[in-house]
mmCIF file of C-alpha atoms in Angstrom:
data_model
loop_
_atom_site.group_PDB
_atom_site.id
_atom_site.type_symbol
_atom_site.label_atom_id
_atom_site.label_comp_id
_atom_site.label_asym_id
_atom_site.label_seq_id
_atom_site.Cartn_x
_atom_site.Cartn_y
_atom_site.Cartn_z
ATOM 1 C CA MET Z 460 3.926 -8.961 -13.534
ATOM 2 C CA LEU Z 461 3.330 -8.553 -17.221
ATOM 3 C CA ARG Z 462 5.249 -11.686 -18.039
ATOM 4 C CA ILE Z 463 4.850 -14.258 -20.741
ATOM 5 C CA GLY Z 464 6.894 -17.218 -19.583
ATOM 6 C CA THR Z 465 9.523 -18.833 -21.774
ATOM 7 C CA ALA Z 466 7.499 -22.037 -21.899
ATOM 8 C CA ALA Z 467 4.493 -20.170 -23.236
ATOM 9 C CA LEU Z 468 6.586 -18.253 -25.716
ATOM 10 C CA LEU Z 469 7.981 -21.488 -27.146
ATOM 11 C CA MET Z 470 4.476 -22.192 -28.411
ATOM 12 C CA VAL Z 471 4.833 -19.432 -30.979
ATOM 13 C CA VAL Z 472 7.873 -21.023 -32.608
ATOM 14 C CA GLY Z 473 5.729 -23.196 -34.868
ATOM 15 C CA SER Z 474 3.592 -20.258 -35.942
ATOM 16 C CA VAL Z 475 6.279 -17.620 -36.468
ATOM 17 C CA SER Z 476 7.726 -19.670 -39.319
ATOM 18 C CA VAL Z 477 4.967 -18.263 -41.535
ATOM 19 C CA PHE Z 478 6.963 -15.026 -41.623
ATOM 20 C CA ALA Z 479 9.104 -15.951 -44.634
ATOM 21 C CA GLY Z 480 12.611 -14.603 -44.682
ATOM 22 C CA PRO Z 481 16.016 -15.180 -43.210
ATOM 23 C CA ALA Z 482 14.858 -14.827 -39.581
ATOM 24 C CA THR Z 483 14.388 -18.193 -37.894
ATOM 25 C CA GLY Z 484 11.648 -19.026 -35.390
ATOM 26 C CA GLU Z 485 14.204 -18.839 -32.587
ATOM 27 C CA GLU Z 486 15.303 -15.361 -33.704
ATOM 28 C CA LYS Z 487 11.695 -14.179 -33.818
ATOM 29 C CA LEU Z 488 11.121 -15.622 -30.373
ATOM 30 C CA SER Z 489 14.192 -13.805 -29.082
ATOM 31 C CA ASP Z 490 12.902 -10.491 -30.445
ATOM 32 C CA LEU Z 491 9.513 -11.099 -28.868
ATOM 33 C CA GLN Z 492 11.029 -11.945 -25.496
ATOM 34 C CA ALA Z 493 13.255 -8.865 -25.652
ATOM 35 C CA ARG Z 494 10.234 -6.649 -26.315
ATOM 36 C CA MET Z 495 8.316 -8.199 -23.432
ATOM 37 C CA ASP Z 496 11.319 -7.769 -21.128
ATOM 38 C CA ALA Z 497 11.608 -4.098 -22.115
ATOM 39 C CA ILE Z 498 7.913 -3.486 -21.465
ATOM 40 C CA GLN Z 499 8.137 -5.226 -18.108
ATOM 41 C CA ALA Z 500 11.266 -3.320 -17.084
ATOM 42 C CA ASP Z 501 9.562 0.023 -17.765
ATOM 43 C CA LEU Z 502 6.438 -0.978 -15.846
ATOM 44 C CA ASP Z 503 8.424 -2.373 -12.928
ATOM 45 C CA ALA Z 504 10.538 0.780 -12.678
ATOM 46 C CA SER Z 505 7.404 2.927 -12.452
ATOM 47 C CA THR Z 506 5.813 0.515 -9.990
ATOM 48 C CA ASP Z 507 8.890 0.708 -7.753
ATOM 49 C CA LYS Z 508 8.632 4.517 -7.724
ATOM 50 C CA VAL Z 509 4.944 4.324 -6.793
ATOM 51 C CA ASN Z 510 5.649 1.822 -4.012
ATOM 52 C CA GLN Z 511 8.567 3.842 -2.634
ATOM 53 C CA ALA Z 512 6.470 7.013 -2.533
ATOM 54 C CA HIS Z 513 3.566 5.101 -1.001
ATOM 55 C CA ASP Z 514 5.756 3.558 1.708
ATOM 56 C CA LEU Z 515 7.207 6.978 2.571
ATOM 57 C CA GLU Z 516 3.712 8.464 2.670
ATOM 58 C CA GLN Z 517 2.494 5.764 5.057
ATOM 59 C CA ASP Z 518 5.567 6.147 7.278
ATOM 60 C CA LEU Z 519 5.005 9.913 7.503
ATOM 61 C CA ARG Z 520 1.345 9.371 8.344
ATOM 62 C CA ASN Z 521 2.335 7.054 11.187
ATOM 63 C CA GLN Z 522 4.855 9.622 12.458
ATOM 64 C CA LEU Z 523 2.180 12.334 12.368
ATOM 65 C CA ASP Z 524 -0.246 10.090 14.241
ATOM 66 C CA ALA Z 525 2.377 9.581 16.958
ATOM 67 C CA LEU Z 526 3.045 13.338 17.087
ATOM 68 C CA ASP Z 527 -0.675 14.043 17.440
ATOM 69 C CA VAL Z 528 -0.780 11.777 20.490
ATOM 70 C CA ARG Z 529 2.239 13.524 22.044
ATOM 71 C CA ILE Z 530 0.765 16.968 21.318
ATOM 72 C CA GLU Z 531 -2.550 15.974 22.874
ATOM 73 C CA ASP Z 532 -0.804 14.625 25.987
ATOM 74 C CA THR Z 533 1.376 17.730 26.299
ATOM 75 C CA GLU Z 534 -1.610 20.059 25.849
ATOM 76 C CA SER Z 535 -3.410 18.200 28.620
ATOM 77 C CA LYS Z 536 -0.367 18.454 30.885
ATOM 78 C CA SER Z 537 0.048 22.176 30.180
ATOM 79 C CA GLY Z 538 -3.626 22.824 30.821
ATOM 80 C CA LYS Z 539 -3.493 21.152 34.229
ATOM 81 C CA LEU Z 540 -0.316 23.012 35.203
ATOM 82 C CA ARG Z 541 -1.752 26.331 34.026
ATOM 83 C CA ALA Z 542 -4.885 25.788 36.099
ATOM 84 C CA ARG Z 543 -2.857 24.837 39.179
ATOM 85 C CA VAL Z 544 -0.577 27.872 38.900
ATOM 86 C CA ALA Z 545 -3.564 30.197 38.456
ATOM 87 C CA GLU Z 546 -5.321 28.623 41.438
ATOM 88 C CA ARG Z 547 -2.303 29.166 43.718
ATOM 89 C CA ALA Z 548 -1.975 32.741 42.507
ATOM 90 C CA ALA Z 549 -5.591 33.380 43.407
ATOM 91 C CA GLU Z 550 -5.092 31.894 46.880
ATOM 92 C CA ILE Z 551 -2.054 34.071 47.595
ATOM 93 C CA TYR Z 552 -3.899 37.149 46.337
ATOM 94 C CA LYS Z 553 -6.836 36.421 48.665
ATOM 95 C CA ASP Z 554 -4.394 36.069 51.574
ATOM 96 C CA GLY Z 555 -3.107 39.562 50.855
ATOM 97 C CA GLY Z 556 0.271 38.525 49.515
ATOM 98 C CA ILE Z 557 2.018 39.904 46.480
ATOM 99 C CA SER Z 558 0.255 38.754 43.334
ATOM 100 C CA THR Z 559 2.032 35.556 42.301
ATOM 101 C CA LEU Z 560 0.090 35.706 39.068
ATOM 102 C CA GLU Z 561 1.773 39.018 38.282
ATOM 103 C CA ILE Z 562 5.188 37.680 39.267
ATOM 104 C CA LEU Z 563 4.874 34.549 37.194
ATOM 105 C CA PHE Z 564 3.416 35.932 34.021
ATOM 106 C CA SER Z 565 5.186 39.309 33.834
ATOM 107 C CA SER Z 566 8.643 37.707 33.819
ATOM 108 C CA ASP Z 567 10.289 37.188 30.442
ATOM 109 C CA ASP Z 568 11.654 33.829 31.548
ATOM 110 C CA PHE Z 569 12.503 31.891 34.658
ATOM 111 C CA ALA Z 570 15.950 33.480 34.925
ATOM 112 C CA ASP Z 571 14.309 36.902 35.025
ATOM 113 C CA LEU Z 572 11.989 35.669 37.745
ATOM 114 C CA THR Z 573 14.796 34.361 39.960
ATOM 115 C CA ASP Z 574 16.550 37.757 39.851
ATOM 116 C CA ASN Z 575 13.949 39.095 42.251
ATOM 117 C CA ALA Z 576 14.776 37.162 45.429
ATOM 118 C CA GLU Z 577 12.395 39.213 47.576
ATOM 119 C CA LEU Z 578 9.385 38.353 45.411
ATOM 120 C CA LEU Z 579 10.490 34.767 44.898
ATOM 121 C CA SER Z 580 10.689 34.252 48.678
ATOM 122 C CA GLN Z 581 6.917 34.656 48.860
ATOM 123 C CA ILE Z 582 6.375 31.793 46.403
ATOM 124 C CA SER Z 583 6.501 28.256 47.715
ATOM 125 C CA VAL Z 584 8.842 25.619 46.311
ATOM 126 C CA ASP Z 585 5.844 23.784 44.844
ATOM 127 C CA ASP Z 586 4.609 26.946 43.113
ATOM 128 C CA THR Z 587 8.026 27.502 41.572
ATOM 129 C CA ALA Z 588 8.265 23.888 40.392
ATOM 130 C CA ASP Z 589 4.839 24.161 38.786
ATOM 131 C CA PHE Z 590 5.866 27.287 36.909
ATOM 132 C CA VAL Z 591 9.080 25.653 35.663
ATOM 133 C CA SER Z 592 7.138 22.577 34.546
ATOM 134 C CA LEU Z 593 4.579 24.761 32.793
ATOM 135 C CA GLU Z 594 7.280 26.686 30.937
ATOM 136 C CA ARG Z 595 9.001 23.483 29.826
ATOM 137 C CA SER Z 596 5.709 21.947 28.774
ATOM 138 C CA GLU Z 597 4.828 25.004 26.688
ATOM 139 C CA ASP Z 598 8.275 24.916 25.035
ATOM 140 C CA GLU Z 599 7.884 21.222 24.238
ATOM 141 C CA LEU Z 600 4.426 21.855 22.824
ATOM 142 C CA GLY Z 601 5.794 24.535 20.518
ATOM 143 C CA LEU Z 602 8.531 22.217 19.231
ATOM 144 C CA LEU Z 603 6.071 19.379 18.658
ATOM 145 C CA ARG Z 604 3.716 21.630 16.714
ATOM 146 C CA GLU Z 605 6.620 22.913 14.604
ATOM 147 C CA GLU Z 606 7.732 19.332 13.853
ATOM 148 C CA ALA Z 607 4.182 18.312 12.950
ATOM 149 C CA LEU Z 608 3.848 21.285 10.598
ATOM 150 C CA GLY Z 609 7.085 20.343 8.829
ATOM 151 C CA LYS Z 610 6.036 16.727 8.405
ATOM 152 C CA SER Z 611 2.603 17.793 7.161
ATOM 153 C CA LYS Z 612 4.208 19.916 4.438
ATOM 154 C CA LEU Z 613 6.510 17.031 3.477
ATOM 155 C CA LEU Z 614 3.543 14.659 3.400
ATOM 156 C CA ALA Z 615 1.702 16.960 1.000
ATOM 157 C CA GLU Z 616 4.727 16.951 -1.327
ATOM 158 C CA ILE Z 617 5.034 13.153 -1.159
ATOM 159 C CA GLU Z 618 1.323 12.707 -1.870
ATOM 160 C CA LYS Z 619 1.657 14.954 -4.933
ATOM 161 C CA GLU Z 620 4.649 12.924 -6.134
ATOM 162 C CA LEU Z 621 2.801 9.660 -5.493
ATOM 163 C CA LEU Z 622 -0.192 10.686 -7.582
ATOM 164 C CA ALA Z 623 2.094 11.903 -10.389
ATOM 165 C CA GLU Z 624 3.950 8.572 -10.456
ATOM 166 C CA ALA Z 625 0.643 6.696 -10.373
ATOM 167 C CA GLU Z 626 -0.647 8.708 -13.347
ATOM 168 C CA LEU Z 627 2.526 7.928 -15.291
ATOM 169 C CA LEU Z 628 2.149 4.225 -14.547
ATOM 170 C CA GLN Z 629 -1.491 4.303 -15.640
ATOM 171 C CA ALA Z 630 -0.459 5.878 -18.946
ATOM 172 C CA GLN Z 631 2.228 3.234 -19.458
ATOM 173 C CA LEU Z 632 -0.196 0.408 -18.703
ATOM 174 C CA ALA Z 633 -2.746 1.831 -21.127
ATOM 175 C CA SER Z 634 -0.130 2.272 -23.852
ATOM 176 C CA VAL Z 635 0.876 -1.413 -23.816
ATOM 177 C CA ALA Z 636 -2.650 -2.784 -23.450
ATOM 178 C CA ASP Z 637 -3.265 -3.284 -27.188
ATOM 179 C CA GLU Z 638 0.130 -4.874 -27.750
ATOM 180 C CA TYR Z 639 -0.392 -7.127 -24.757
ATOM 181 C CA THR Z 640 -3.818 -8.242 -25.976
ATOM 182 C CA ASP Z 641 -2.471 -8.901 -29.475
ATOM 183 C CA LEU Z 642 0.352 -10.984 -28.045
ATOM 184 C CA LYS Z 643 -2.038 -12.981 -25.877
ATOM 185 C CA GLU Z 644 -4.196 -13.759 -28.911
ATOM 186 C CA LYS Z 645 -1.193 -14.924 -30.939
ATOM 187 C CA LEU Z 646 -0.027 -17.133 -28.103
ATOM 188 C CA ALA Z 647 -3.491 -18.638 -27.697
ATOM 189 C CA ALA Z 648 -3.682 -19.377 -31.430
ATOM 190 C CA ALA Z 649 -0.224 -20.935 -31.386
ATOM 191 C CA GLU Z 650 -1.152 -23.084 -28.400
ATOM 192 C CA ALA Z 651 -4.337 -24.272 -30.109
ATOM 193 C CA ALA Z 652 -2.390 -25.150 -33.264
ATOM 194 C CA ARG Z 653 0.090 -27.199 -31.264
ATOM 195 C CA ALA Z 654 -2.525 -28.967 -29.134
ATOM 196 C CA PRO Z 655 -2.788 -32.195 -31.246
ATOM 197 C CA THR Z 656 1.001 -32.592 -31.127
ATOM 198 C CA THR Z 657 1.443 -31.888 -27.460
ATOM 199 C CA SER Z 658 -1.520 -34.013 -26.382
ATOM 200 C CA SER Z 659 0.367 -37.217 -27.162
ATOM 201 C CA ALA Z 660 3.552 -36.111 -25.488
ATOM 202 C CA ALA Z 661 4.303 -37.293 -21.988
ATOM 203 C CA PRO Z 662 3.610 -34.542 -19.461
ATOM 204 C CA ALA Z 663 6.641 -32.996 -17.861
ATOM 205 C CA ALA Z 664 7.091 -33.529 -14.156
ATOM 206 C CA PRO Z 665 5.943 -30.429 -12.273
ATOM 207 C CA ALA Z 666 8.489 -28.483 -10.299
ATOM 208 C CA PRO Z 667 8.096 -28.837 -6.542
ATOM 209 C CA ALA Z 668 5.935 -26.060 -5.106
ATOM 210 C CA ALA Z 669 7.100 -23.869 -2.255
ATOM 211 C CA ALA Z 670 5.640 -24.530 1.165
ATOM 212 C CA SER Z 671 1.997 -23.423 1.419
ATOM 213 C CA ILE Z 672 2.027 -22.301 -2.232
ATOM 214 C CA PRO Z 673 -0.342 -24.314 -4.429
ATOM 215 C CA SER Z 674 0.704 -25.597 -7.832
ATOM 216 C CA SER Z 675 0.087 -22.969 -10.500
ATOM 217 C CA GLY Z 676 -1.467 -25.566 -12.793
ATOM 218 C CA GLY Z 677 -4.974 -24.455 -13.732
ATOM 219 C CA MET Z 678 -4.614 -21.136 -11.903
ATOM 220 C CA HIS Z 679 -5.175 -17.754 -13.543
ATOM 221 C CA CYS Z 680 -3.483 -14.439 -12.876
ATOM 222 C CA PRO Z 681 -6.097 -12.445 -10.907
ATOM 223 C CA VAL Z 682 -5.509 -9.445 -13.206
ATOM 224 C CA ALA Z 683 -6.346 -10.245 -16.831
ATOM 225 C CA GLY Z 684 -4.253 -7.584 -18.522
ATOM 226 C CA PRO Z 685 -0.946 -5.707 -18.299
ATOM 227 C CA VAL Z 686 0.085 -5.757 -14.643
ATOM 228 C CA SER Z 687 3.121 -4.865 -12.575
ATOM 229 C CA PHE Z 688 3.922 -5.535 -8.926
ATOM 230 C CA SER Z 689 6.781 -5.887 -6.481
ATOM 231 C CA ASP Z 690 7.172 -7.549 -3.107
ATOM 232 C CA THR Z 691 5.866 -5.057 -0.518
ATOM 233 C CA TRP Z 692 4.892 -7.644 2.077
ATOM 234 C CA GLY Z 693 5.256 -6.153 5.578
ATOM 235 C CA ALA Z 694 5.667 -2.547 4.380
ATOM 236 C CA PRO Z 695 4.270 0.154 6.738
ATOM 237 C CA ARG Z 696 0.646 1.135 6.375
ATOM 238 C CA SER Z 697 -1.589 3.712 8.091
ATOM 239 C CA GLY Z 698 -2.550 3.164 11.705
ATOM 240 C CA GLY Z 699 0.639 1.248 12.404
ATOM 241 C CA ARG Z 700 -0.475 -1.685 10.257
ATOM 242 C CA SER Z 701 1.799 -3.677 7.961
ATOM 243 C CA HIS Z 702 1.047 -4.685 4.372
ATOM 244 C CA GLU Z 703 -0.489 -8.163 4.199
ATOM 245 C CA GLY Z 704 -0.818 -8.596 0.451
ATOM 246 C CA VAL Z 705 0.589 -7.652 -2.928
ATOM 247 C CA ASP Z 706 -0.441 -4.495 -4.804
ATOM 248 C CA MET Z 707 -0.946 -5.424 -8.459
ATOM 249 C CA MET Z 708 -0.820 -2.222 -10.513
ATOM 250 C CA ALA Z 709 -3.070 -2.231 -13.582
ATOM 251 C CA ALA Z 710 -5.054 0.217 -15.688
ATOM 252 C CA TYR Z 711 -8.381 1.306 -14.218
ATOM 253 C CA GLY Z 712 -11.130 -1.029 -15.433
ATOM 254 C CA THR Z 713 -8.848 -3.976 -16.244
ATOM 255 C CA PRO Z 714 -10.743 -7.259 -15.703
ATOM 256 C CA GLN Z 715 -10.096 -9.164 -12.495
ATOM 257 C CA VAL Z 716 -10.734 -12.906 -12.662
ATOM 258 C CA ALA Z 717 -11.049 -15.831 -10.288
ATOM 259 C CA ILE Z 718 -7.585 -17.226 -9.635
ATOM 260 C CA VAL Z 719 -9.153 -20.674 -9.090
ATOM 261 C CA SER Z 720 -12.637 -22.122 -9.211
ATOM 262 C CA GLY Z 721 -14.513 -21.459 -5.999
ATOM 263 C CA THR Z 722 -17.315 -19.587 -4.274
ATOM 264 C CA ILE Z 723 -17.683 -15.859 -3.649
ATOM 265 C CA THR Z 724 -18.478 -15.961 0.070
ATOM 266 C CA TYR Z 725 -18.386 -12.206 0.688
ATOM 267 C CA ALA Z 726 -18.697 -9.077 -1.419
ATOM 268 C CA GLY Z 727 -19.012 -5.720 0.298
ATOM 269 C CA TYR Z 728 -17.496 -2.325 1.014
ATOM 270 C CA SER Z 729 -15.199 -0.985 3.733
ATOM 271 C CA ASP Z 730 -13.662 2.434 4.385
ATOM 272 C CA LEU Z 731 -10.075 1.244 3.905
ATOM 273 C CA GLY Z 732 -10.579 -1.497 1.346
ATOM 274 C CA GLY Z 733 -13.388 -0.056 -0.730
ATOM 275 C CA ASN Z 734 -14.990 -2.867 -2.735
ATOM 276 C CA VAL Z 735 -13.886 -6.246 -1.374
ATOM 277 C CA GLN Z 736 -14.447 -9.845 -2.483
ATOM 278 C CA TYR Z 737 -13.658 -13.122 -0.722
ATOM 279 C CA LEU Z 738 -13.116 -16.124 -3.003
ATOM 280 C CA SER Z 739 -13.157 -19.419 -1.109
ATOM 281 C CA GLY Z 740 -11.344 -21.663 -3.560
ATOM 282 C CA ASP Z 741 -12.290 -25.248 -4.235
ATOM 283 C CA ASP Z 742 -8.636 -25.912 -3.348
ATOM 284 C CA GLY Z 743 -9.387 -24.990 0.284
ATOM 285 C CA ASN Z 744 -7.606 -21.629 0.216
ATOM 286 C CA LEU Z 745 -9.055 -18.140 0.648
ATOM 287 C CA TYR Z 746 -8.228 -15.400 -1.860
ATOM 288 C CA ILE Z 747 -9.157 -11.768 -1.142
ATOM 289 C CA TYR Z 748 -9.571 -9.024 -3.767
ATOM 290 C CA ILE Z 749 -9.555 -5.380 -2.564
ATOM 291 C CA HIS Z 750 -10.038 -1.851 -4.054
ATOM 292 C CA GLN Z 751 -11.908 -2.928 -7.207
ATOM 293 C CA ALA Z 752 -14.091 -0.373 -8.969
ATOM 294 C CA GLU Z 753 -16.996 -2.803 -9.054
ATOM 295 C CA ASN Z 754 -17.822 -6.228 -7.633
ATOM 296 C CA GLN Z 755 -19.434 -7.852 -10.656
ATOM 297 C CA VAL Z 756 -20.028 -11.184 -8.900
ATOM 298 C CA THR Z 757 -21.294 -10.966 -5.327
ATOM 299 C CA SER Z 758 -22.156 -14.596 -4.544
ATOM 300 C CA GLY Z 759 -22.215 -18.114 -5.922
ATOM 301 C CA HIS Z 760 -19.753 -20.441 -7.578
ATOM 302 C CA VAL Z 761 -17.333 -19.169 -10.244
ATOM 303 C CA GLN Z 762 -14.919 -20.879 -12.594
ATOM 304 C CA ALA Z 763 -11.179 -20.253 -12.700
ATOM 305 C CA GLY Z 764 -10.538 -17.392 -15.122
ATOM 306 C CA GLN Z 765 -14.100 -16.054 -14.902
ATOM 307 C CA GLN Z 766 -14.306 -12.266 -14.599
ATOM 308 C CA ILE Z 767 -15.565 -11.280 -11.157
ATOM 309 C CA SER Z 768 -14.644 -7.574 -10.888
ATOM 310 C CA ILE Z 769 -12.561 -4.762 -12.386
ATOM 311 C CA VAL Z 770 -9.489 -2.895 -11.175
ATOM 312 C CA GLY Z 771 -10.286 0.336 -9.339
ATOM 313 C CA ASP Z 772 -9.130 2.754 -6.651
ATOM 314 C CA THR Z 773 -11.863 2.544 -4.013
ATOM 315 C CA GLY Z 774 -11.228 2.849 -0.278
ATOM 316 C CA ASN Z 775 -7.867 4.358 0.627
ATOM 317 C CA ALA Z 776 -6.446 3.688 -2.863
ATOM 318 C CA ALA Z 777 -7.823 6.910 -4.381
ATOM 319 C CA GLY Z 778 -5.801 7.929 -7.425
ATOM 320 C CA ILE Z 779 -3.769 4.698 -7.480
ATOM 321 C CA PRO Z 780 -5.781 1.996 -9.287
ATOM 322 C CA HIS Z 781 -4.586 -1.469 -8.298
ATOM 323 C CA LEU Z 782 -5.667 -4.812 -6.929
ATOM 324 C CA HIS Z 783 -4.608 -5.501 -3.359
ATOM 325 C CA PHE Z 784 -4.519 -9.303 -3.428
ATOM 326 C CA GLU Z 785 -4.265 -11.564 -0.380
ATOM 327 C CA PHE Z 786 -3.580 -15.290 -0.073
ATOM 328 C CA HIS Z 787 -4.834 -17.183 3.008
ATOM 329 C CA PRO Z 788 -3.789 -20.859 2.852
ATOM 330 C CA GLY Z 789 -6.486 -23.124 4.251
ATOM 331 C CA GLY Z 790 -8.599 -20.066 5.039
ATOM 332 C CA GLY Z 791 -6.244 -19.051 7.866
ATOM 333 C CA GLY Z 792 -3.947 -16.069 8.236
ATOM 334 C CA PRO Z 793 -2.356 -14.377 5.215
ATOM 335 C CA ILE Z 794 1.081 -15.200 3.839
ATOM 336 C CA ASN Z 795 3.125 -13.321 1.256
ATOM 337 C CA PRO Z 796 1.271 -13.858 -2.058
ATOM 338 C CA THR Z 797 4.076 -12.481 -4.238
ATOM 339 C CA PRO Z 798 5.642 -15.895 -5.018
ATOM 340 C CA LEU Z 799 2.229 -17.242 -6.023
ATOM 341 C CA VAL Z 800 1.249 -14.429 -8.383
ATOM 342 C CA SER Z 801 4.786 -14.279 -9.779
ATOM 343 C CA SER Z 802 4.390 -17.883 -10.908
ATOM 344 C CA ILE Z 803 1.128 -17.289 -12.789
ATOM 345 C CA CYS Z 804 1.218 -13.673 -14.011
#
């Protein structure tokens, strides 16, 4: 998320002393951290609303898909029963009996039909069972269609809410972009000024990395700008799928960079993913970028931090610009990338 770590912020202590006055470097650092925390809290709150609306939307879509299957099955069942009842009615009519078709379809309901014992006696048990099954099937079909209509209306409302929340988040991201860039530049200058001093210091021992998560040393946040995300690993997605990445919300057109040095082994387009890139890292891991507006690098070796694409909303992300980012350790199946990007963004 749009985080500047405490370690990085400590680099500005030496430079903030140029602001003469009673405020100490530590006090200036505290103000800076508070501002960054406030920005991040606002972005995260909006991101949570977008994710909640998106999860509800996907769940409703899956429910509608299941209803469509049930409606199709029930329509098929009703059609077969209707044909069988009509066929038996035709047979009885040809044999000179009372028109079963008239008996069956002129009755208001089955109770009305059973009131006429004389007519009912001319209808076989199988014919009666078929009519009862047909009536029940038609009733079920009506209820299913009513339920589907209600869910469709709710889905339309949720989609409207989702796009509204996404627009708000885009505006927030754009509004902090200049401040974020200015802060990054100040931090970079402070780091450069401190370089001669820190170069002679003994390096601190790195913290142990989580299982399957590479050390963040030398890695770059895949989104080079204000970004917000939350852990949505395993959340429902269309077609009964589950979410296998992290959605990194950023302003449309924000640069996307190589998280590590490696080779772009695939760059193409898919209906769901839109523009997609595969980065086979020199560290042996596979990193996948999805939904970008443009794949600026389509093949060859790239350096860590090199721009390779820009944030977009292609594929099924229309109206919600973000990077869907996946982490495949050793080039195998995906694992939750949230801990990784949280450590470097």
